[in-house]
Amino acid sequence: MRTYKIAAIPADGIGPEVIEAGSEVLSVLAQRAGDVRFEMTSFDWGSDYYKKTGVMMPEDGLEQLKPFDAIYFGAVGAPDVPDHITLWGLRLPICQGFDQYANVRPTKIIPGVTSPLRGVEVGDLDWVIVRENSEGEYSGHGGRAHKGMPEEVGTEVSIFTRVGVTRIMRYAFKLAQSRPRKFLTVVTKSNAQRFGMVMWDEIAAEVAQEFPDVTWDKMLVDAMTVRMVKNPQSLDTIVATNLHADILSDLAGALAGSLGVAPTANIDPERRFPSMFEPIHGSAFDITGKGIANPVATFWTASQMLDHLGETEASERLMRAVEKVCAEGILTPDVGGGATTKEVTEAVCEAIRGENI
Ligand code: ATP
């Protein structure tokens, strides 16, 4: 029996609803496999915890999480707690403290979900965006002088290090190598930004030599948005800086049809610490408690978690079940259906139980 210890942090809004759905699906997958167990431990950290204690998680939060094999995260953010507190108090300390430097965002069109792109069908758009998650434009370097005066100055400095760029590039080439097309697109803005971005291009060419079986090309980020919209079939694995990939993955999510289906993984590829898996969407208080949150993103990120743990068979089984249920039209209202979270979850559990492969 293989046992995995999973830390669940459902947190705010629809987070608890989708994590409950995901936990149920994981336990059915374990029953189906017979030789694997998921030991879930739930942590009540988040905005309610903040209102009671003044902090989003306890001071020794990272220490408590360290022994786990993975973190299954819901959503964070509340209308009555400032965004910088919810973000910097929980998600970011985990990403940074556990050096989860690869943010991996798969996007594809799920059967039954319609892309806003005309004529683009299931299979035409199947990408994985790898976002550098530890430095670049979001490294927090900069400052403001002469605040409020006419001569005020603000700087926001991007930091690119050889270590940081090399490790994300290696991760992206390896991921591209593991996918059938073995094709990577490296995104920069090296025509206008002549230092860090040119170094990024040079390091890409160096790392490419370690992966002779991977084909790769380069795109400027502005032209990349056009290619994503006009020629989605021409892309597969994509690597970009923290800021560029942040923007491109929102575009990717929109092109795939809904926020409710988009997952993300924050990975420490060296496996020194637990990696964290979450839906991309936020806490969505407008639908909290109504029982209609789309659980598909949370199922898909569970499949990423299973892949990371080496449970490929369970991961693939889960995605087959999700795609089958969506193709049958059992969908929540955000993707044009009339089903509840519970109905979608039950249908996915049934599909897993009933599968004869
Ligand atoms: P944040 O917590 O980042 O401030 P938010 O609460 O503003 O996020 P988002 O997650 O960005 O909400 O989503 C915007 C809207 O999309 C939500 O208000 C909701 O209506 C819809 N939405 C997001 N996720 C889902 C989901 N899983 N199921 C159904 N609808 C969703």
Coordinates of C-alpha atoms and ligand atoms in Angstrom, one line a residue:
M1 CA 0.0 0.0 0.0
R2 CA 1.4 3.4 -1.0
T3 CA 0.3 6.1 1.5
Y4 CA 0.4 9.8 0.7
K5 CA 0.0 12.5 3.3
I6 CA -2.0 15.4 1.8
A7 CA -2.4 18.8 3.6
A8 CA -5.8 20.3 2.6
I9 CA -6.1 24.1 3.0
P10 CA -9.7 24.8 1.7
A11 CA -9.5 28.5 3.0
D12 CA -12.1 31.0 1.7
G13 CA -15.3 31.3 -0.3
I14 CA -15.9 28.4 -2.6
G15 CA -12.5 26.9 -1.5
P16 CA -14.1 24.5 1.0
E17 CA -16.8 23.4 -1.4
V18 CA -14.4 22.5 -4.2
I19 CA -11.8 20.9 -1.9
E20 CA -14.5 18.7 -0.3
A21 CA -15.5 17.6 -3.9
G22 CA -11.8 16.9 -4.7
S23 CA -11.2 14.9 -1.5
E24 CA -14.2 12.8 -2.3
V25 CA -12.9 12.0 -5.8
L26 CA -9.5 11.2 -4.4
S27 CA -10.9 8.7 -2.0
V28 CA -12.9 7.0 -4.7
L29 CA -9.7 6.9 -6.8
A30 CA -7.9 5.2 -3.9
Q31 CA -10.7 2.6 -3.5
R32 CA -10.6 1.9 -7.3
A33 CA -6.8 1.5 -7.3
G34 CA -6.8 -0.7 -4.1
D35 CA -3.1 -0.2 -3.4
V36 CA -3.0 3.5 -2.6
R37 CA -4.2 5.7 0.3
F38 CA -4.5 9.4 0.7
E39 CA -4.3 10.5 4.3
M40 CA -6.0 14.0 4.2
T41 CA -5.4 16.5 7.1
S42 CA -7.4 19.7 6.9
F43 CA -6.1 23.1 8.1
D44 CA -8.6 25.8 8.9
W45 CA -6.3 28.7 7.8
G46 CA -7.5 31.6 5.7
S47 CA -9.6 34.8 6.2
D48 CA -11.9 33.5 9.0
Y49 CA -8.8 32.3 10.9
Y50 CA -7.3 35.8 10.3
K51 CA -10.5 37.5 11.8
K52 CA -10.1 35.3 14.9
T53 CA -6.3 35.4 15.4
G54 CA -4.9 38.4 13.4
V55 CA -2.9 36.0 11.1
M56 CA -3.8 34.0 8.0
M57 CA -1.8 31.0 9.3
P58 CA 0.2 30.3 12.5
E59 CA 3.8 31.4 12.7
D60 CA 5.0 27.8 12.5
G61 CA 2.6 27.1 9.5
L62 CA 5.4 26.1 7.1
E63 CA 6.9 23.7 9.7
Q64 CA 3.5 22.1 10.1
L65 CA 3.2 21.6 6.3
K66 CA 6.8 20.3 5.8
P67 CA 6.1 16.6 6.6
F68 CA 3.3 16.4 3.9
D69 CA 3.7 14.9 0.4
A70 CA 1.6 17.6 -1.2
I71 CA -0.7 20.6 -0.4
Y72 CA -4.2 20.7 -1.8
F73 CA -5.3 24.4 -1.7
G74 CA -8.7 25.9 -2.3
A75 CA -9.0 29.6 -2.7
V76 CA -8.1 32.7 -0.7
G77 CA -9.6 36.2 -0.5
A78 CA -12.5 37.7 1.4
P79 CA -14.5 40.9 0.7
D80 CA -13.7 42.3 4.2
V81 CA -10.0 41.5 4.4
P82 CA -7.5 43.4 2.2
D83 CA -6.1 41.5 -0.7
H84 CA -2.4 42.1 0.2
I85 CA -3.1 40.4 3.6
T86 CA -4.8 37.3 2.2
L87 CA -2.2 36.9 -0.5
W88 CA 1.0 37.7 1.4
G89 CA -0.3 36.0 4.5
L90 CA -0.9 32.5 3.1
R91 CA -0.3 31.5 -0.5
L92 CA 2.9 33.5 -1.2
P93 CA 4.7 32.5 2.0
I94 CA 4.0 28.8 1.1
C95 CA 5.2 29.3 -2.6
Q96 CA 8.3 31.2 -1.5
G97 CA 9.1 29.3 1.7
F98 CA 9.0 26.0 -0.1
D99 CA 10.8 27.4 -3.2
Q100 CA 8.0 26.3 -5.5
Y101 CA 9.7 28.0 -8.5
A102 CA 7.9 26.2 -11.3
N103 CA 4.2 27.3 -11.7
V104 CA 2.6 24.9 -14.2
R105 CA -0.6 25.7 -15.8
P106 CA -2.1 23.2 -18.3
T107 CA -4.9 24.4 -20.6
K108 CA -7.0 22.5 -23.0
I109 CA -10.5 22.5 -24.2
I110 CA -12.5 20.1 -22.1
P111 CA -15.2 18.3 -24.1
G112 CA -18.6 20.0 -23.5
V113 CA -17.0 23.3 -22.8
T114 CA -17.0 25.9 -25.6
S115 CA -14.0 28.0 -26.4
P116 CA -14.7 31.6 -27.4
L117 CA -12.4 31.0 -30.4
R118 CA -14.5 30.3 -33.5
G119 CA -13.9 26.9 -35.0
V120 CA -11.5 25.7 -32.3
E121 CA -12.4 22.3 -31.1
V122 CA -11.3 19.8 -28.5
G123 CA -7.7 18.8 -29.3
D124 CA -6.9 22.1 -31.1
L125 CA -5.7 23.8 -28.0
D126 CA -3.6 21.7 -25.6
W127 CA -0.9 23.7 -23.9
V128 CA 1.1 23.7 -20.7
I129 CA 2.4 27.1 -19.6
V130 CA 5.4 27.1 -17.3
R131 CA 5.7 30.3 -15.3
E132 CA 8.9 31.2 -13.5
N133 CA 7.6 31.6 -9.9
S134 CA 10.4 33.0 -7.8
E135 CA 12.0 36.1 -9.3
G136 CA 11.8 38.3 -12.4
E137 CA 9.4 41.1 -12.4
Y138 CA 7.8 40.1 -9.1
S139 CA 11.0 39.9 -7.0
G140 CA 9.9 42.8 -4.9
H141 CA 12.9 45.1 -5.7
G142 CA 12.2 48.8 -6.1
G143 CA 11.0 51.7 -4.2
R144 CA 9.5 55.2 -4.2
A145 CA 11.1 58.5 -3.4
H146 CA 9.6 62.0 -2.9
K147 CA 6.1 60.4 -2.3
G148 CA 3.3 62.6 -3.4
M149 CA 5.6 65.4 -4.7
P150 CA 5.7 66.3 -8.4
E151 CA 9.2 64.8 -8.7
E152 CA 8.1 61.5 -7.2
V153 CA 10.0 58.4 -8.5
G154 CA 8.9 54.8 -8.5
T155 CA 11.1 51.9 -9.6
E156 CA 10.1 48.2 -10.0
V157 CA 13.3 46.2 -10.8
S158 CA 13.2 42.8 -12.5
I159 CA 15.7 40.4 -11.2
F160 CA 16.9 37.5 -13.4
T161 CA 19.6 35.3 -12.1
R162 CA 21.5 32.7 -14.0
V163 CA 20.5 30.1 -11.4
G164 CA 16.8 31.1 -11.6
V165 CA 16.6 31.1 -15.4
T166 CA 18.6 27.9 -15.9
R167 CA 16.5 25.9 -13.5
I168 CA 13.1 27.0 -14.9
M169 CA 14.4 26.5 -18.5
R170 CA 15.6 23.0 -17.6
Y171 CA 12.2 22.2 -16.0
A172 CA 10.4 23.4 -19.1
F173 CA 12.6 21.5 -21.6
K174 CA 12.1 18.3 -19.5
L175 CA 8.3 18.8 -19.4
A176 CA 8.2 19.4 -23.2
Q177 CA 10.3 16.3 -23.6
S178 CA 7.7 14.3 -21.7
R179 CA 4.8 15.4 -23.9
P180 CA 4.1 13.7 -27.3
R181 CA 5.0 16.7 -29.4
K182 CA 8.3 17.5 -27.6
F183 CA 8.0 21.1 -28.6
L184 CA 8.8 24.2 -26.5
T185 CA 8.1 27.9 -27.1
V186 CA 10.4 30.3 -25.1
V187 CA 8.7 33.7 -24.6
T188 CA 10.7 36.9 -24.0
K189 CA 10.7 40.6 -24.9
S190 CA 14.4 40.6 -25.8
N191 CA 14.0 43.2 -28.6
A192 CA 13.0 46.0 -26.2
Q193 CA 14.6 44.7 -22.9
R194 CA 18.2 44.2 -23.7
F195 CA 19.7 42.7 -20.5
G196 CA 17.7 40.2 -18.5
M197 CA 15.7 39.1 -21.5
V198 CA 18.7 38.6 -23.7
M199 CA 20.3 36.5 -20.9
W200 CA 17.0 34.5 -20.8
D201 CA 17.4 33.8 -24.6
E202 CA 21.1 32.9 -24.2
I203 CA 20.3 30.5 -21.4
A204 CA 17.5 28.9 -23.4
A205 CA 19.9 28.1 -26.2
E206 CA 22.4 26.7 -23.7
V207 CA 19.9 24.4 -22.0
A208 CA 18.4 23.4 -25.3
Q209 CA 21.7 21.5 -26.1
E210 CA 20.9 19.2 -23.2
F211 CA 17.6 18.2 -24.9
P212 CA 18.5 17.4 -28.5
D213 CA 15.1 15.7 -29.1
V214 CA 13.1 18.8 -28.1
T215 CA 12.3 21.2 -30.9
W216 CA 12.0 24.8 -29.7
D217 CA 11.2 28.3 -30.9
K218 CA 11.3 31.8 -29.6
M219 CA 8.5 34.4 -29.4
L220 CA 8.2 38.0 -28.3
V221 CA 5.4 38.2 -25.7
D222 CA 3.3 40.6 -27.8
A223 CA 3.4 38.4 -30.9
M224 CA 2.7 35.4 -28.6
T225 CA -0.8 36.8 -27.7
V226 CA -1.6 36.9 -31.4
R227 CA -0.3 33.4 -32.1
M228 CA -2.4 32.0 -29.1
V229 CA -5.6 33.4 -30.6
K230 CA -4.9 32.9 -34.3
N231 CA -3.0 29.6 -34.3
P232 CA -3.5 27.7 -31.1
Q233 CA -2.6 24.4 -32.8
S234 CA 0.9 25.6 -33.3
L235 CA 1.8 25.7 -29.5
D236 CA 2.4 23.0 -27.0
T237 CA 4.7 23.7 -24.0
I238 CA 5.4 27.3 -23.2
V239 CA 7.9 28.9 -20.8
A240 CA 7.9 32.6 -19.8
T241 CA 8.8 34.9 -17.0
N242 CA 6.8 35.5 -13.9
L243 CA 4.9 38.5 -15.3
H244 CA 4.6 37.4 -18.9
A245 CA 3.3 33.9 -18.0
D246 CA 0.9 35.5 -15.5
I247 CA -0.7 37.4 -18.3
L248 CA -0.5 34.7 -20.9
S249 CA -2.1 32.1 -18.6
D250 CA -5.1 34.3 -18.0
L251 CA -5.5 34.6 -21.7
A252 CA -5.1 30.8 -22.0
G253 CA -7.8 30.3 -19.4
A254 CA -10.2 32.5 -21.1
L255 CA -9.6 30.9 -24.5
A256 CA -10.3 27.5 -22.9
G257 CA -13.7 28.5 -21.9
S258 CA -13.9 29.2 -18.1
L259 CA -12.0 30.0 -14.9
G260 CA -13.8 27.2 -13.3
V261 CA -11.9 24.5 -15.2
A262 CA -8.3 26.0 -15.0
P263 CA -5.8 24.3 -12.6
T264 CA -2.3 25.2 -11.5
A265 CA 0.6 23.5 -9.7
N266 CA 3.3 25.2 -7.7
I267 CA 6.2 22.8 -7.9
D268 CA 9.4 22.4 -6.1
P269 CA 11.1 20.2 -8.8
E270 CA 13.9 19.2 -6.4
R271 CA 11.3 17.8 -4.0
R272 CA 12.9 19.3 -0.9
F273 CA 9.4 20.5 0.1
P274 CA 5.8 19.7 -0.6
S275 CA 4.4 21.2 -3.8
M276 CA 1.0 22.9 -3.9
F277 CA -1.9 22.2 -6.1
E278 CA -4.9 24.6 -6.6
P279 CA -7.6 25.8 -8.9
I280 CA -6.7 29.1 -10.6
H281 CA -10.0 30.8 -9.6
G282 CA -10.4 32.8 -6.5
S283 CA -12.9 32.6 -3.7
A284 CA -15.9 33.7 -5.8
F285 CA -18.1 34.9 -2.9
D286 CA -20.9 35.7 -5.3
I287 CA -21.6 32.0 -5.6
T288 CA -20.4 30.8 -2.2
G289 CA -22.8 28.5 -0.4
K290 CA -25.0 28.1 -3.5
G291 CA -23.7 24.6 -4.3
I292 CA -22.9 25.5 -7.9
A293 CA -19.1 26.0 -7.8
N294 CA -17.4 24.2 -10.7
P295 CA -15.2 21.5 -9.2
V296 CA -13.4 20.7 -12.5
A297 CA -10.4 22.9 -11.9
T298 CA -9.9 21.3 -8.5
F299 CA -10.2 17.8 -10.0
W300 CA -7.7 18.6 -12.7
T301 CA -5.2 20.0 -10.2
A302 CA -5.7 16.8 -8.2
S303 CA -4.6 15.0 -11.4
Q304 CA -1.5 17.2 -11.5
M305 CA -0.9 16.3 -7.9
L306 CA -1.2 12.5 -8.7
D307 CA 1.3 13.0 -11.5
H308 CA 3.7 14.7 -9.2
L309 CA 3.4 11.9 -6.7
G310 CA 4.1 9.3 -9.5
E311 CA 0.5 8.0 -9.5
T312 CA 0.2 8.4 -13.3
E313 CA -2.5 5.7 -13.7
A314 CA -4.8 7.4 -11.2
S315 CA -4.1 10.8 -12.7
E316 CA -5.1 9.6 -16.2
R317 CA -8.1 7.8 -14.8
L318 CA -9.3 11.0 -13.1
M319 CA -8.9 13.1 -16.3
R320 CA -10.7 10.5 -18.4
A321 CA -13.6 10.5 -15.9
V322 CA -13.8 14.4 -15.8
E323 CA -13.8 14.5 -19.6
K324 CA -16.5 11.9 -19.9
V325 CA -18.8 13.6 -17.5
C326 CA -18.3 17.0 -19.1
A327 CA -18.8 15.5 -22.6
E328 CA -22.1 14.1 -21.3
G329 CA -23.2 17.7 -20.5
I330 CA -23.1 17.3 -16.7
L331 CA -21.8 20.8 -16.2
T332 CA -22.2 23.6 -13.7
P333 CA -23.9 26.9 -14.7
D334 CA -20.6 28.8 -15.4
V335 CA -19.9 26.5 -18.3
G336 CA -23.5 26.6 -19.5
G337 CA -24.9 23.6 -17.6
G338 CA -27.5 23.1 -14.9
A339 CA -25.8 20.7 -12.6
T340 CA -24.7 21.3 -9.0
T341 CA -21.2 20.8 -7.6
K342 CA -22.5 17.6 -5.9
E343 CA -24.0 16.2 -9.1
V344 CA -20.8 16.8 -11.1
T345 CA -18.8 15.2 -8.3
E346 CA -21.1 12.2 -8.0
A347 CA -20.9 11.7 -11.8
V348 CA -17.1 11.8 -11.8
C349 CA -17.0 9.3 -8.8
E350 CA -19.4 7.0 -10.7
A351 CA -17.3 7.3 -13.9
I352 CA -14.2 6.3 -11.9
R353 CA -16.0 3.3 -10.3
G354 CA -17.5 2.2 -13.5
E355 CA -14.4 2.4 -15.7
N356 CA -13.3 -1.0 -17.0
I357 CA -9.7 0.0 -17.9
Ligands
ATP1 P1 -10.3 36.6 -5.9 O1 -10.5 35.7 -4.7 O2 -9.1 36.3 -6.7 O3 -10.6 38.0 -5.6 P2 -12.9 36.5 -7.1 O4 -13.7 36.1 -5.9 O5 -13.0 37.9 -7.6 O6 -11.4 36.1 -6.9 P3 -12.5 34.8 -9.3 O7 -12.2 33.5 -8.9 O8 -11.5 35.7 -9.9 O9 -13.3 35.6 -8.2 O10 -13.7 34.6 -10.4 C1 -14.5 35.6 -10.9 C2 -15.9 35.1 -11.1 O11 -15.9 33.9 -11.9 C3 -16.5 34.7 -9.8 O12 -17.1 35.8 -9.1 C4 -17.5 33.6 -10.2 O13 -18.7 34.1 -10.5 C5 -16.8 32.9 -11.4 N1 -16.1 31.7 -10.9 C6 -14.8 31.6 -10.6 N2 -14.5 30.3 -10.2 C7 -15.6 29.6 -10.4 C8 -16.0 28.2 -10.2 N3 -15.1 27.3 -9.8 N4 -17.2 27.9 -10.5 C9 -18.1 28.7 -10.9 N5 -17.9 30.0 -11.1 C10 -16.6 30.5 -10.9

